[in-house]
Amino acid sequence: MRRRFRFVPLVRLALAVVALVAGLFSFGTAASSAADEKTVREPIKALFISIESYDDQQLELKYAKNDVSEFSSLLQTKFAAKSESIIDQPGDFTPTDAADCYKNAIEEKIKQWCGELSGDETAILYLAGHGVPGSDGKLYLPMRNWDKKKESLPTMGIPLEWVRETYGAAKAKCKLILIDTCYSGTSRGIGLFEVSDAASMAQVFDRTDRMATVASSQADQQSYFWNLVRHSLFTYWLIQAFDGDADLNEDHFITLPELSDYLTENVSRVSEHYEDIDDEKEYMKLQIPAVLNADSVGDQFRVPVPAFSKLNRLVTKLAKQIDLKMRMNGHGNIVVVPKFVTGPEGSCTIDPSYGNLPQAVANKFIAELKNLNNTVSNYTVFNKTVIEELFEKKNIKPENLGGMKTSDLEIGGKPVKTILSGRIYLYSPHALKVSVELLDAETMESLMVCSGETLLDEGDMSANGASFVRRDARPVDRLPDPVQLEVMEDSGLLVSSDQAEKVRDEDAASAERSHPMLDTTLPFGITIQVRKAHSEEKFKKRTGTVIGKDYYIYLNSGEEFEIELENKYDYPVWARVLVNGKGTLAQLMTIVEKGITVEPSKNKDGEMVLAPFVALNDARAYYLEKKSTRKIKGFGWPEKNIIHRFEVTDSFDDISPSDNYADRLGWITVGFYTNANSRSPDIIPGTGVSHNFSYKTDSRPGDSIAVYNIRYVSQDMYDELVDKELRGDNSLE
């Protein structure tokens, strides 16, 4: 049975922690269907204490800043937690000559933080550093000025018993303590002093009421750094767990058993089988996280896993897992299929109703993997244009991945090592599941599978063919504090109440209004004008019709068309135009400003790419003066002052490669944007037919105002669709 690729051990522990955090949230039994049943996430407070730098450099640890900053940021953004961090010493602290100055400053901060906790909060205390037994038999967390003498620990270290008493007396509803100590290559490797393993330190906190402890390793085990990811092995998987990966049964909640399982599986797997963990590249010994006092929290702790609020964020999350697998296993290169298949498991086709979304999501993975690989560059991410040419030449389609067609693939004389295939499934009007599978190109053996879900916003839905004119300003991008979560009725996704309300408002408004192409009261107009290709005939307006919720026109082979844009506003706007997912203005594709939406080019740095695959929000834009019209006559190359006409061929696509997956349907997408002041250069089309372009440098596109999607088909297919609409059959076959 194929399992989802997840690093379980550490992450489970982390999840256990998350489960504890869930205890704070009294979700009770959240209904999976009633959208009006709301669950309130009560506040979370976290305190991170990590000792990384020591006056004696032999004691120094690595990656504490990375561990704390990433973990703390995750708690703030995903769970709206109030998080504070101390690395080595409090930020406002001035050291003195007193031996106990560091100890006193950090103890004071712990007392203050614990004293401010209230009975409706979940508290998380994270401790990282060396764990050392003193001459008095107590366990200590040494401060940065420790001189390595056991007898000095009472003045240069914090006793864990004191932490237990202080933290245990706090009024928090639920308390979790995370301990990441005892590192291979430091305390053990230099052999300077006797140290205690993380589990032994955790024992100090055992049997404390309503407080669970998660330790980085079991008794008599070492904890490890992971240079590949620049984190400690334990905290890396702890972060992944809290990010939702420990939701093993995919019910949108993380429980303590799930957290424990996830962390145990992943930490132990990596520690047993991966060699390049510490500086000496030695074989690691087994490391298994430990969860103590779990029975004191029981099954009352369930941490909700909110859906990703942005498709881009989900792609980034999954791409990081793929990137890690590529680097761990030393795979030399990766090919991402040009388009993802659509629908539930078992389907190997691309549903035309998904519009540009299958290729848009694939493009995002290519660009994000490029971004991630730029920091290490130990494997090659092949460019989309090269992949398309290869798949077209070999006649490779989603349903025939594998076999002889993919076993001997080469690009530039290099054998293809891995292939990333993907699936997107829009299982409700706003909920999208994205699944990707990394395959061995020769054997087609599955190397890993990972997936996630996201709530699509208006911008994402536009790639799926949705049209809209935005009434309010912005989608919800960050969970406010406090956070209300709801279960979406149609998908079961957990989302913030603000997001849920926004979706309901959009649906209600959409149901009440006609398609934007038919609404003459809106501030924009789009006209498709057509004539016979390569002729001197005048262009004539071609109207279409709404079938279902989509606007269709027909275009026949041998015709060419123009897109006329009208701005009825009393102020200027910007417009971006895609035809079949390709930008209508050439642009530099080797620069990725936003991270995961622009396809890198196969061309050398500095070259422009004609008709590039881009997401709408990353395409170059046209400037429209107030109350003006502009004609988009073809794929433009402003730097050369030329255009390539939109000419319709049998495949509906002259400039771009033919589409082997769904070549019966074409797309025209136009987005309108506010005008924002900036020095970022974009272009405006010139007047006349010479197609001269000039540059607009004193402003740039701002927020999205509207997106229009127009589907075009052959006249025969158009007539068939209209006939089906009249008969009440809206299927697209």
XYZ file of C-alpha atoms in Angstrom:
733
model
C 0.000 0.000 0.000
C 1.437 3.386 -0.967
C 1.731 5.758 1.925
C 1.717 9.487 1.878
C 5.291 10.765 2.083
C 5.607 12.178 5.551
C 8.435 12.357 7.970
C 6.630 11.025 10.949
C 8.690 10.743 14.127
C 9.551 14.254 14.957
C 6.592 15.596 13.312
C 4.377 13.367 15.343
C 5.898 14.700 18.439
C 5.290 18.075 17.106
C 1.792 17.105 16.365
C 1.396 15.809 19.780
C 2.356 19.227 20.801
C -0.113 20.587 18.406
C -2.680 18.289 19.829
C -1.907 19.765 23.154
C -2.363 23.133 21.660
C -5.633 21.880 20.372
C -6.644 21.237 23.900
C -6.612 24.911 24.352
C -9.123 25.223 21.636
C -12.347 23.760 22.874
C -13.590 22.572 19.571
C -15.800 19.970 21.112
C -17.260 18.025 18.253
C -16.994 20.363 15.318
C -19.715 19.666 12.823
C -18.436 18.612 9.444
C -21.397 19.901 7.528
C -23.045 22.881 9.190
C -21.334 26.053 8.039
C -23.031 28.065 10.753
C -21.421 26.006 13.545
C -18.288 27.872 14.547
C -15.321 26.770 16.558
C -13.356 29.350 18.503
C -9.642 28.893 18.719
C -8.603 30.211 22.072
C -5.351 32.134 22.384
C -1.973 30.421 22.302
C 1.139 31.840 23.927
C 4.616 30.504 23.291
C 8.010 31.212 24.816
C 11.170 30.001 23.068
C 14.433 29.786 25.035
C 17.490 28.602 23.135
C 21.154 28.863 24.097
C 23.194 28.744 20.889
C 26.362 30.755 21.558
C 28.621 30.188 24.547
C 31.605 32.109 25.826
C 33.459 28.812 25.431
C 33.135 28.235 21.686
C 33.552 24.486 22.107
C 30.043 24.407 23.529
C 28.377 26.272 20.689
C 25.310 24.760 19.045
C 23.986 25.291 15.549
C 20.758 26.418 13.943
C 19.023 27.639 17.096
C 18.091 30.903 15.405
C 16.681 29.040 12.402
C 14.732 26.667 14.641
C 13.242 29.378 16.802
C 12.485 31.939 14.086
C 10.742 29.473 11.763
C 8.804 27.688 14.494
C 7.752 30.933 16.163
C 6.683 32.430 12.823
C 4.602 29.357 12.027
C 2.744 29.575 15.342
C 2.040 33.255 14.741
C 0.794 32.942 11.168
C -1.042 29.618 11.310
C -2.404 29.731 14.862
C -2.349 33.477 15.631
C -0.137 32.695 18.630
C 1.562 35.350 20.708
C 5.152 34.218 20.646
C 8.291 35.513 22.373
C 11.856 34.326 21.823
C 15.091 34.419 23.811
C 18.246 33.304 22.021
C 21.226 33.321 24.419
C 19.882 36.295 26.381
C 16.849 38.633 26.515
C 16.920 41.292 23.851
C 16.906 44.209 26.305
C 19.469 42.621 28.644
C 22.849 44.189 29.450
C 25.342 41.649 30.898
C 27.230 42.404 34.103
C 30.231 40.804 35.786
C 27.956 38.771 38.063
C 28.146 35.034 37.341
C 24.391 34.661 37.690
C 23.396 37.622 35.482
C 22.248 35.517 32.510
C 20.463 33.003 34.744
C 18.614 35.736 36.636
C 17.566 37.578 33.462
C 16.088 34.505 31.789
C 14.447 33.234 34.979
C 12.813 36.629 35.408
C 11.467 36.421 31.857
C 10.068 32.928 32.476
C 8.382 34.095 35.704
C 6.898 37.112 33.958
C 5.601 35.037 31.035
C 4.114 32.359 33.280
C 2.496 35.001 35.462
C 0.742 36.543 32.467
C -0.850 33.263 31.336
C -4.588 32.898 31.878
C -6.906 29.962 32.249
C -8.241 30.124 28.703
C -4.834 29.942 27.004
C -2.671 27.154 25.687
C 0.973 27.636 26.612
C 3.999 26.245 24.776
C 7.473 26.431 26.310
C 10.391 25.456 24.074
C 13.842 24.770 25.562
C 16.980 24.129 23.495
C 20.582 23.886 24.608
C 22.820 21.575 26.636
C 21.361 19.554 29.484
C 23.861 18.919 32.276
C 23.592 17.346 35.769
C 25.060 19.472 38.538
C 27.092 18.349 41.522
C 23.878 18.605 43.567
C 22.202 15.931 41.413
C 19.831 18.392 39.743
C 19.536 18.862 35.975
C 20.380 22.277 34.540
C 20.109 24.243 31.316
C 23.516 26.007 31.283
C 23.661 29.673 30.326
C 26.035 31.084 27.724
C 28.673 32.021 30.340
C 28.922 28.522 31.869
C 32.531 27.478 32.597
C 31.886 23.706 32.247
C 32.204 23.096 35.990
C 29.396 21.153 37.646
C 29.663 23.123 40.859
C 29.041 26.404 38.986
C 25.724 25.303 37.484
C 23.560 26.687 40.331
C 24.760 30.189 39.423
C 25.318 29.698 35.664
C 22.382 27.440 34.816
C 18.631 27.233 35.257
C 17.471 24.182 37.242
C 14.753 22.288 35.414
C 12.981 21.610 38.683
C 12.488 25.363 39.070
C 11.099 25.554 35.523
C 8.682 22.725 36.337
C 7.439 24.411 39.498
C 7.089 27.835 37.918
C 5.491 26.599 34.697
C 3.345 24.039 36.486
C 1.826 26.736 38.706
C 0.807 28.869 35.738
C -2.908 29.297 35.098
C -2.870 28.166 31.471
C -5.606 25.795 30.404
C -3.091 23.474 28.773
C 0.696 23.425 28.893
C 3.198 21.854 26.581
C 6.962 21.775 27.003
C 9.276 20.937 24.116
C 12.867 19.929 24.872
C 15.536 19.768 22.165
C 18.880 18.988 23.847
C 21.925 16.689 23.866
C 23.506 16.995 20.454
C 25.830 14.595 18.717
C 29.097 16.254 17.750
C 28.934 18.776 20.616
C 28.377 17.576 24.169
C 29.091 13.957 23.331
C 31.742 14.470 20.683
C 34.048 16.796 22.590
C 33.737 14.715 25.749
C 34.122 17.678 28.062
C 31.458 16.831 30.591
C 28.714 14.438 31.481
C 25.444 15.328 29.782
C 21.853 14.178 30.121
C 19.742 12.970 27.242
C 16.553 14.801 26.337
C 14.328 12.065 27.749
C 16.049 12.231 31.139
C 15.520 15.972 31.186
C 11.902 15.467 30.228
C 11.426 13.142 33.203
C 11.702 16.187 35.435
C 8.366 17.356 34.018
C 6.633 13.972 34.067
C 3.362 13.586 35.972
C 2.764 17.327 36.063
C -0.951 18.024 35.882
C -2.277 19.084 32.477
C 1.204 19.346 31.019
C 2.643 17.068 28.356
C 6.309 16.927 27.427
C 7.836 16.183 24.063
C 11.573 15.444 24.061
C 13.870 15.215 21.061
C 15.175 11.719 21.895
C 14.738 8.720 24.153
C 16.916 7.841 27.143
C 20.535 7.040 26.196
C 20.063 8.505 22.696
C 21.648 11.534 21.099
C 19.876 14.297 19.212
C 21.263 15.429 15.867
C 21.680 18.492 13.707
C 20.547 18.254 10.102
C 22.871 20.341 7.961
C 20.839 19.675 4.838
C 17.904 21.706 6.148
C 19.860 23.880 8.617
C 17.763 22.820 11.586
C 18.037 20.341 14.391
C 16.523 17.057 13.251
C 13.855 17.160 15.964
C 12.733 20.757 15.514
C 12.607 20.446 11.727
C 9.978 17.721 11.970
C 8.285 19.507 14.821
C 7.742 22.479 12.507
C 6.381 20.235 9.743
C 4.003 18.619 12.218
C 2.552 21.939 13.344
C 2.244 22.971 9.723
C -0.399 20.284 9.301
C 1.557 17.233 8.165
C 0.660 15.312 11.305
C -3.001 15.244 10.300
C -2.499 11.621 9.293
C -6.164 10.713 8.821
C -6.869 13.946 6.909
C -9.788 14.987 9.080
C -8.400 18.543 9.435
C -7.406 17.980 13.060
C -4.197 16.827 14.726
C -4.382 14.621 17.774
C -1.678 13.728 20.255
C -1.399 10.119 18.970
C -1.029 11.445 15.416
C 1.669 13.845 16.519
C 3.545 11.089 18.292
C 3.300 8.719 15.309
C 4.389 11.376 12.837
C 7.433 12.460 14.807
C 8.474 8.909 15.617
C 8.317 7.762 12.011
C 10.127 10.683 10.459
C 12.843 11.383 13.015
C 13.723 7.704 13.376
C 13.674 7.094 9.617
C 16.053 9.931 8.854
C 18.371 9.172 11.774
C 18.640 5.498 10.797
C 19.189 5.885 7.075
C 20.656 9.302 6.348
C 24.408 9.715 6.746
C 25.101 13.417 6.203
C 23.602 14.731 9.402
C 26.461 16.176 11.395
C 29.769 17.700 10.408
C 31.607 14.394 10.533
C 29.108 12.808 8.087
C 29.035 9.815 10.379
C 26.344 7.195 10.433
C 23.748 8.429 12.858
C 22.380 6.214 15.538
C 18.688 5.862 16.093
C 16.908 8.929 17.444
C 13.281 8.589 18.560
C 11.372 11.457 20.177
C 9.695 10.822 23.516
C 6.228 11.956 24.616
C 5.633 11.994 28.373
C 2.506 12.495 30.447
C 0.231 12.136 27.427
C -2.476 10.524 29.552
C -2.914 13.756 31.493
C -4.236 15.415 28.370
C -5.988 12.426 26.817
C -8.056 12.885 23.675
C -9.397 16.293 24.637
C -6.620 17.984 22.653
C -7.402 18.298 18.966
C -5.549 20.933 17.022
C -7.411 22.247 13.988
C -5.535 22.398 10.708
C -6.805 25.435 8.799
C -6.801 25.097 5.031
C -4.128 27.045 3.193
C -5.556 30.465 2.384
C -3.506 30.703 -0.806
C -2.762 28.192 -3.558
C 0.777 29.571 -3.755
C 1.391 28.738 -0.099
C 0.259 25.165 -0.606
C 2.530 24.785 -3.641
C 5.460 26.134 -1.630
C 4.768 23.660 1.155
C 4.614 20.641 -1.191
C 7.573 21.813 -3.274
C 9.731 21.957 -0.141
C 8.956 18.305 0.541
C 9.897 17.380 -3.021
C 13.073 19.444 -2.849
C 14.106 17.710 0.370
C 13.550 14.281 -1.172
C 15.590 15.242 -4.238
C 18.516 16.415 -2.121
C 18.417 13.548 0.370
C 18.441 10.899 -2.350
C 20.850 12.673 -4.691
C 18.501 12.656 -7.697
C 20.228 14.555 -10.480
C 17.292 16.206 -12.220
C 13.517 16.486 -12.330
C 10.888 16.893 -15.040
C 7.507 18.339 -14.061
C 4.688 17.243 -16.385
C 3.355 20.200 -18.420
C -0.158 19.789 -17.034
C -1.631 18.048 -14.029
C -4.510 15.630 -14.459
C -7.837 16.537 -12.918
C -10.497 14.860 -10.836
C -10.459 12.249 -8.063
C -7.994 9.373 -7.741
C -8.179 7.001 -10.689
C -8.775 9.646 -13.336
C -5.998 10.053 -15.921
C -7.509 12.839 -18.011
C -7.667 16.610 -18.044
C -11.174 17.996 -17.788
C -11.489 21.067 -20.056
C -13.736 22.695 -17.457
C -10.651 23.200 -15.268
C -9.453 25.839 -17.710
C -5.826 26.950 -17.329
C -5.574 25.625 -13.775
C -3.841 22.293 -14.680
C -0.964 24.043 -16.414
C -0.925 26.987 -13.997
C -0.366 24.690 -11.008
C 2.330 22.727 -12.885
C 4.049 26.025 -13.735
C 4.022 27.021 -10.076
C 5.808 23.796 -9.097
C 8.487 24.307 -11.759
C 9.165 27.858 -10.618
C 9.127 27.045 -6.904
C 11.501 24.085 -7.337
C 13.787 26.406 -9.304
C 13.643 28.884 -6.457
C 14.442 26.276 -3.821
C 17.229 24.759 -5.903
C 18.917 28.109 -6.388
C 20.249 27.943 -2.830
C 21.945 24.557 -3.294
C 21.952 23.802 -7.035
C 22.637 20.103 -6.700
C 19.936 18.994 -9.129
C 18.468 20.354 -12.364
C 14.882 21.513 -12.840
C 14.175 21.310 -16.555
C 12.323 24.216 -18.134
C 8.723 23.924 -19.233
C 9.372 24.700 -22.899
C 11.911 21.892 -23.149
C 9.567 19.493 -21.348
C 6.659 20.361 -23.636
C 8.767 19.734 -26.721
C 9.930 16.392 -25.330
C 6.435 15.230 -24.348
C 5.032 16.265 -27.729
C 7.830 14.470 -29.602
C 7.376 11.277 -27.583
C 3.570 11.610 -27.532
C 3.557 11.281 -23.747
C 0.197 11.941 -22.114
C -0.986 11.667 -18.518
C -2.525 8.268 -19.093
C 0.643 6.726 -20.543
C 3.347 7.908 -18.151
C 5.704 5.001 -17.716
C 6.814 2.173 -19.982
C 9.140 2.649 -22.901
C 8.058 6.225 -23.513
C 9.585 7.512 -20.287
C 12.251 4.912 -19.526
C 14.812 6.404 -21.919
C 14.034 10.119 -21.772
C 16.955 12.457 -22.367
C 17.214 16.241 -22.372
C 20.392 17.804 -23.702
C 22.074 14.419 -23.623
C 21.255 13.931 -19.925
C 19.010 11.028 -18.902
C 15.912 12.172 -17.051
C 16.101 10.848 -13.482
C 12.757 11.769 -11.933
C 9.313 12.872 -13.093
C 6.852 14.835 -10.998
C 3.257 14.092 -11.905
C 0.340 15.853 -10.315
C -3.406 15.878 -9.815
C -5.778 18.690 -8.939
C -9.294 18.003 -7.769
C -11.834 20.779 -7.327
C -14.171 18.826 -5.054
C -16.299 21.840 -4.163
C -16.701 25.252 -5.823
C -13.866 26.700 -3.708
C -11.882 23.737 -2.324
C -8.943 22.364 -4.308
C -6.868 19.299 -3.448
C -3.387 19.161 -4.971
C -1.515 15.835 -5.020
C 1.952 15.274 -6.458
C 3.945 12.089 -6.920
C 7.678 11.853 -7.553
C 8.492 8.954 -9.864
C 11.702 7.224 -10.907
C 11.824 7.988 -14.630
C 13.223 4.580 -15.582
C 11.245 2.224 -13.343
C 8.268 4.531 -12.622
C 8.576 3.480 -9.000
C 6.884 5.896 -6.650
C 9.516 7.753 -4.624
C 7.119 9.928 -2.628
C 3.552 11.201 -2.574
C 2.351 14.354 -0.860
C -0.822 16.385 -0.987
C -2.720 19.271 0.550
C -5.867 21.340 0.276
C -6.505 25.018 -0.198
C -9.415 27.393 -0.357
C -9.217 29.130 -3.725
C -9.527 32.891 -3.769
C -10.833 34.908 -6.686
C -7.419 35.151 -8.298
C -6.968 31.368 -8.228
C -10.509 30.802 -9.484
C -9.806 32.981 -12.507
C -7.348 30.341 -13.764
C -10.213 27.873 -13.453
C -12.339 29.998 -15.761
C -14.217 32.063 -13.185
C -15.009 35.696 -13.969
C -15.618 38.344 -11.334
C -15.686 42.026 -10.571
C -14.423 42.598 -7.059
C -16.762 44.479 -4.772
C -14.639 44.487 -1.640
C -10.931 44.930 -1.380
C -8.946 41.878 -0.429
C -9.053 38.196 0.394
C -8.305 37.168 3.964
C -4.565 36.530 4.131
C -3.772 36.216 7.818
C -5.670 34.735 10.720
C -6.624 37.523 13.134
C -6.455 37.156 16.888
C -8.674 35.690 18.256
C -9.523 33.302 15.422
C -12.905 31.823 14.628
C -12.839 28.697 12.516
C -15.699 27.173 10.589
C -16.227 23.904 8.781
C -17.153 24.665 5.169
C -20.402 22.932 4.346
C -19.479 21.802 0.839
C -15.890 20.672 1.459
C -15.334 20.033 5.163
C -12.324 22.387 5.123
C -11.531 24.331 8.267
C -11.251 28.024 7.418
C -11.472 31.265 9.314
C -14.964 32.662 9.711
C -13.872 35.744 7.766
C -12.883 33.559 4.823
C -16.107 31.553 5.034
C -18.204 34.706 5.101
C -16.304 36.109 2.158
C -16.922 32.940 0.127
C -20.642 33.015 0.935
C -20.865 36.682 -0.041
C -19.076 35.999 -3.325
C -21.359 33.061 -4.106
C -24.467 35.076 -3.312
C -23.316 37.998 -5.432
C -22.355 35.680 -8.284
C -25.750 34.005 -8.221
C -27.506 37.352 -8.444
C -25.534 38.919 -11.259
C -25.015 37.934 -14.862
C -21.661 37.101 -16.423
C -19.505 40.275 -16.603
C -19.429 40.025 -20.400
C -23.210 40.646 -20.448
C -23.318 43.368 -17.807
C -23.029 46.741 -19.545
C -23.162 48.615 -16.222
C -19.692 47.413 -15.234
C -16.703 49.755 -15.639
C -14.934 47.583 -18.216
C -15.732 46.233 -21.624
C -14.139 43.483 -23.716
C -14.837 42.950 -27.387
C -13.505 40.134 -29.583
C -13.082 41.233 -33.205
C -12.439 38.687 -35.949
C -11.453 38.545 -39.608
C -9.927 36.104 -42.077
C -6.241 35.576 -41.356
C -3.679 37.436 -43.536
C -6.406 39.487 -45.204
C -7.157 43.190 -45.492
C -10.732 42.693 -44.337
C -12.058 44.822 -41.532
C -12.347 43.213 -38.134
C -15.934 42.503 -37.110
C -17.262 42.133 -33.602
C -18.174 38.593 -32.631
C -20.519 38.076 -29.735
C -20.957 34.916 -27.738
C -23.333 33.459 -25.232
C -23.364 32.324 -21.640
C -23.637 28.568 -21.206
C -23.967 27.609 -17.575
C -21.732 30.167 -15.835
C -19.237 30.484 -18.700
C -19.067 32.820 -21.662
C -18.347 31.161 -25.033
C -17.539 32.461 -28.486
C -16.566 30.538 -31.612
C -13.359 30.964 -33.578
C -12.621 28.966 -36.688
C -9.362 27.791 -38.169
C -8.010 30.375 -40.597
C -9.296 33.342 -38.612
C -7.382 35.909 -36.607
C -8.724 38.053 -33.799
C -8.071 41.130 -31.729
C -9.072 41.865 -28.141
C -10.417 45.367 -27.527
C -10.329 46.572 -23.917
C -12.418 49.489 -22.671
C -11.857 51.404 -19.437
C -14.997 53.350 -18.478
C -13.528 54.631 -15.208
C -12.576 58.259 -14.641
C -9.095 57.130 -13.663
C -6.453 54.949 -15.324
C -6.165 51.200 -14.792
C -3.864 48.386 -15.864
C -4.805 45.218 -17.735
C -3.095 41.850 -18.080
C -4.101 39.543 -20.920
C -3.470 35.814 -21.337
C -4.346 33.626 -24.299
C -4.335 29.931 -23.423
C -2.372 30.714 -20.274
C 0.362 32.610 -22.103
C 1.177 36.251 -21.560
C 0.492 38.481 -24.541
C 3.612 40.537 -23.840
C 7.131 39.171 -23.969
C 8.846 39.278 -20.608
C 12.040 38.345 -18.865
C 11.426 34.893 -17.419
C 14.725 34.349 -15.632
C 13.812 36.762 -12.835
C 11.320 35.454 -10.302
C 10.228 38.352 -8.124
C 7.363 36.727 -6.208
C 8.749 33.241 -5.764
C 6.462 30.752 -7.385
C 4.483 32.018 -10.336
C 6.821 32.857 -13.213
C 8.183 30.086 -15.389
C 11.973 30.269 -15.680
C 13.181 30.460 -19.266
C 15.522 28.097 -21.051
C 17.137 31.168 -22.591
C 20.214 32.780 -21.150
C 19.900 35.543 -18.570
C 18.587 38.793 -19.980
C 16.609 37.392 -22.896
C 12.902 38.009 -23.302
C 10.467 35.166 -23.928
C 7.574 35.531 -26.356
C 4.199 34.146 -25.245
C 5.452 32.904 -21.853
C 3.392 30.680 -19.564
C 2.655 32.868 -16.541
C 0.067 33.315 -13.844
C -2.219 36.238 -14.585
C -0.925 38.374 -11.713
C 2.675 38.007 -12.942
C 2.148 38.861 -16.608
C 3.333 42.195 -17.950
C 0.548 44.730 -18.034
C -0.982 47.250 -20.430
C -1.735 50.785 -19.247
C -5.207 52.162 -20.002
C -5.915 55.863 -19.606
C -9.252 56.912 -18.113
C -12.229 56.431 -20.427
C -10.127 54.867 -23.176
C -9.929 51.766 -25.368
C -6.928 49.687 -26.425
C -6.651 46.921 -28.975
C -4.488 43.896 -28.210
C -3.604 42.680 -31.682
C -1.393 39.695 -30.869
C 1.524 38.432 -28.834
C 3.646 41.543 -28.462
C 7.387 42.025 -28.212
C 7.744 45.628 -27.006
C 11.551 45.626 -27.125
C 11.379 44.819 -30.853
C 8.215 46.809 -31.623
C 6.550 43.823 -33.287
C 3.541 41.639 -32.686
C 2.543 38.144 -33.720
C -1.150 38.037 -34.615
C -3.623 35.845 -32.750
C -4.158 33.370 -35.572
C -6.479 30.416 -35.099
C -5.232 27.061 -36.346
C -6.677 23.586 -35.984
C -5.139 23.424 -32.512
C -6.327 26.975 -31.694
C -2.774 27.984 -30.892
C -0.249 29.258 -33.391
C 2.433 30.831 -31.211
C 2.439 28.241 -28.472
C 2.894 24.466 -28.809
C -0.208 22.414 -29.521
C -2.006 21.068 -26.483
C -2.077 17.274 -26.482
C -4.312 17.099 -23.421
C -7.368 19.242 -24.143
C -7.149 20.891 -27.547
C -10.859 21.506 -28.084
C -11.077 24.528 -25.822
C -9.235 27.839 -25.819
C -9.098 30.575 -23.197
C -8.838 34.331 -23.184
C -8.265 35.819 -19.734
C -8.235 39.548 -18.984
C -7.515 41.016 -15.562
C -7.983 44.668 -14.617
C -5.930 46.296 -11.838
C -5.807 49.559 -9.968
C -3.058 52.051 -10.750
C -0.329 52.220 -8.079
C 2.507 54.744 -7.997
C 5.926 53.181 -8.484
C 9.064 53.333 -10.533
C 8.569 49.783 -11.764
C 8.570 49.838 -15.602
C 5.713 48.310 -17.589
C 4.451 49.058 -21.085
C 1.598 50.781 -22.842
C 0.618 50.040 -26.439
C 1.173 52.840 -28.934
C -1.413 54.214 -31.331
C -1.831 53.312 -34.981
C -0.887 50.063 -36.698
C 2.879 50.329 -36.449
C 2.769 48.575 -33.093
C 5.252 50.873 -31.461
C 5.416 50.410 -27.709
C 6.255 52.998 -25.064
C 7.030 52.484 -21.384
C 5.098 53.618 -18.346
C 7.619 54.074 -15.536
C 5.878 56.250 -12.953
C 3.221 53.725 -11.881
C 2.491 50.019 -11.795
C -0.450 47.616 -11.498
C -2.009 47.510 -8.036
C -4.869 45.433 -6.621
C -6.996 43.189 -8.808
C -10.372 44.717 -9.674
C -11.860 42.219 -12.117
C -11.102 39.092 -14.129
C -12.924 38.134 -17.330
C -12.630 34.625 -18.748
C -13.803 33.867 -22.268
C -13.819 30.342 -23.658
C -13.481 29.861 -27.394
C -14.293 26.757 -29.430
C -14.898 25.834 -33.044
C -18.221 26.852 -34.576
C -19.405 23.225 -34.728
C -18.701 22.746 -31.046
C -20.262 26.105 -30.220
C -23.478 25.149 -32.004
C -23.475 21.827 -30.166
C -23.090 23.547 -26.810
C -25.840 26.051 -27.556
C -28.136 23.202 -28.574
C -27.388 21.355 -25.342
C -28.044 24.521 -23.356
C -31.457 24.832 -24.953
C -32.149 21.186 -24.077
C -30.935 21.694 -20.509
C -27.792 19.576 -20.975
C -24.701 21.627 -20.066
C -22.133 18.844 -20.265
C -18.941 19.423 -22.228
C -17.855 16.205 -23.904
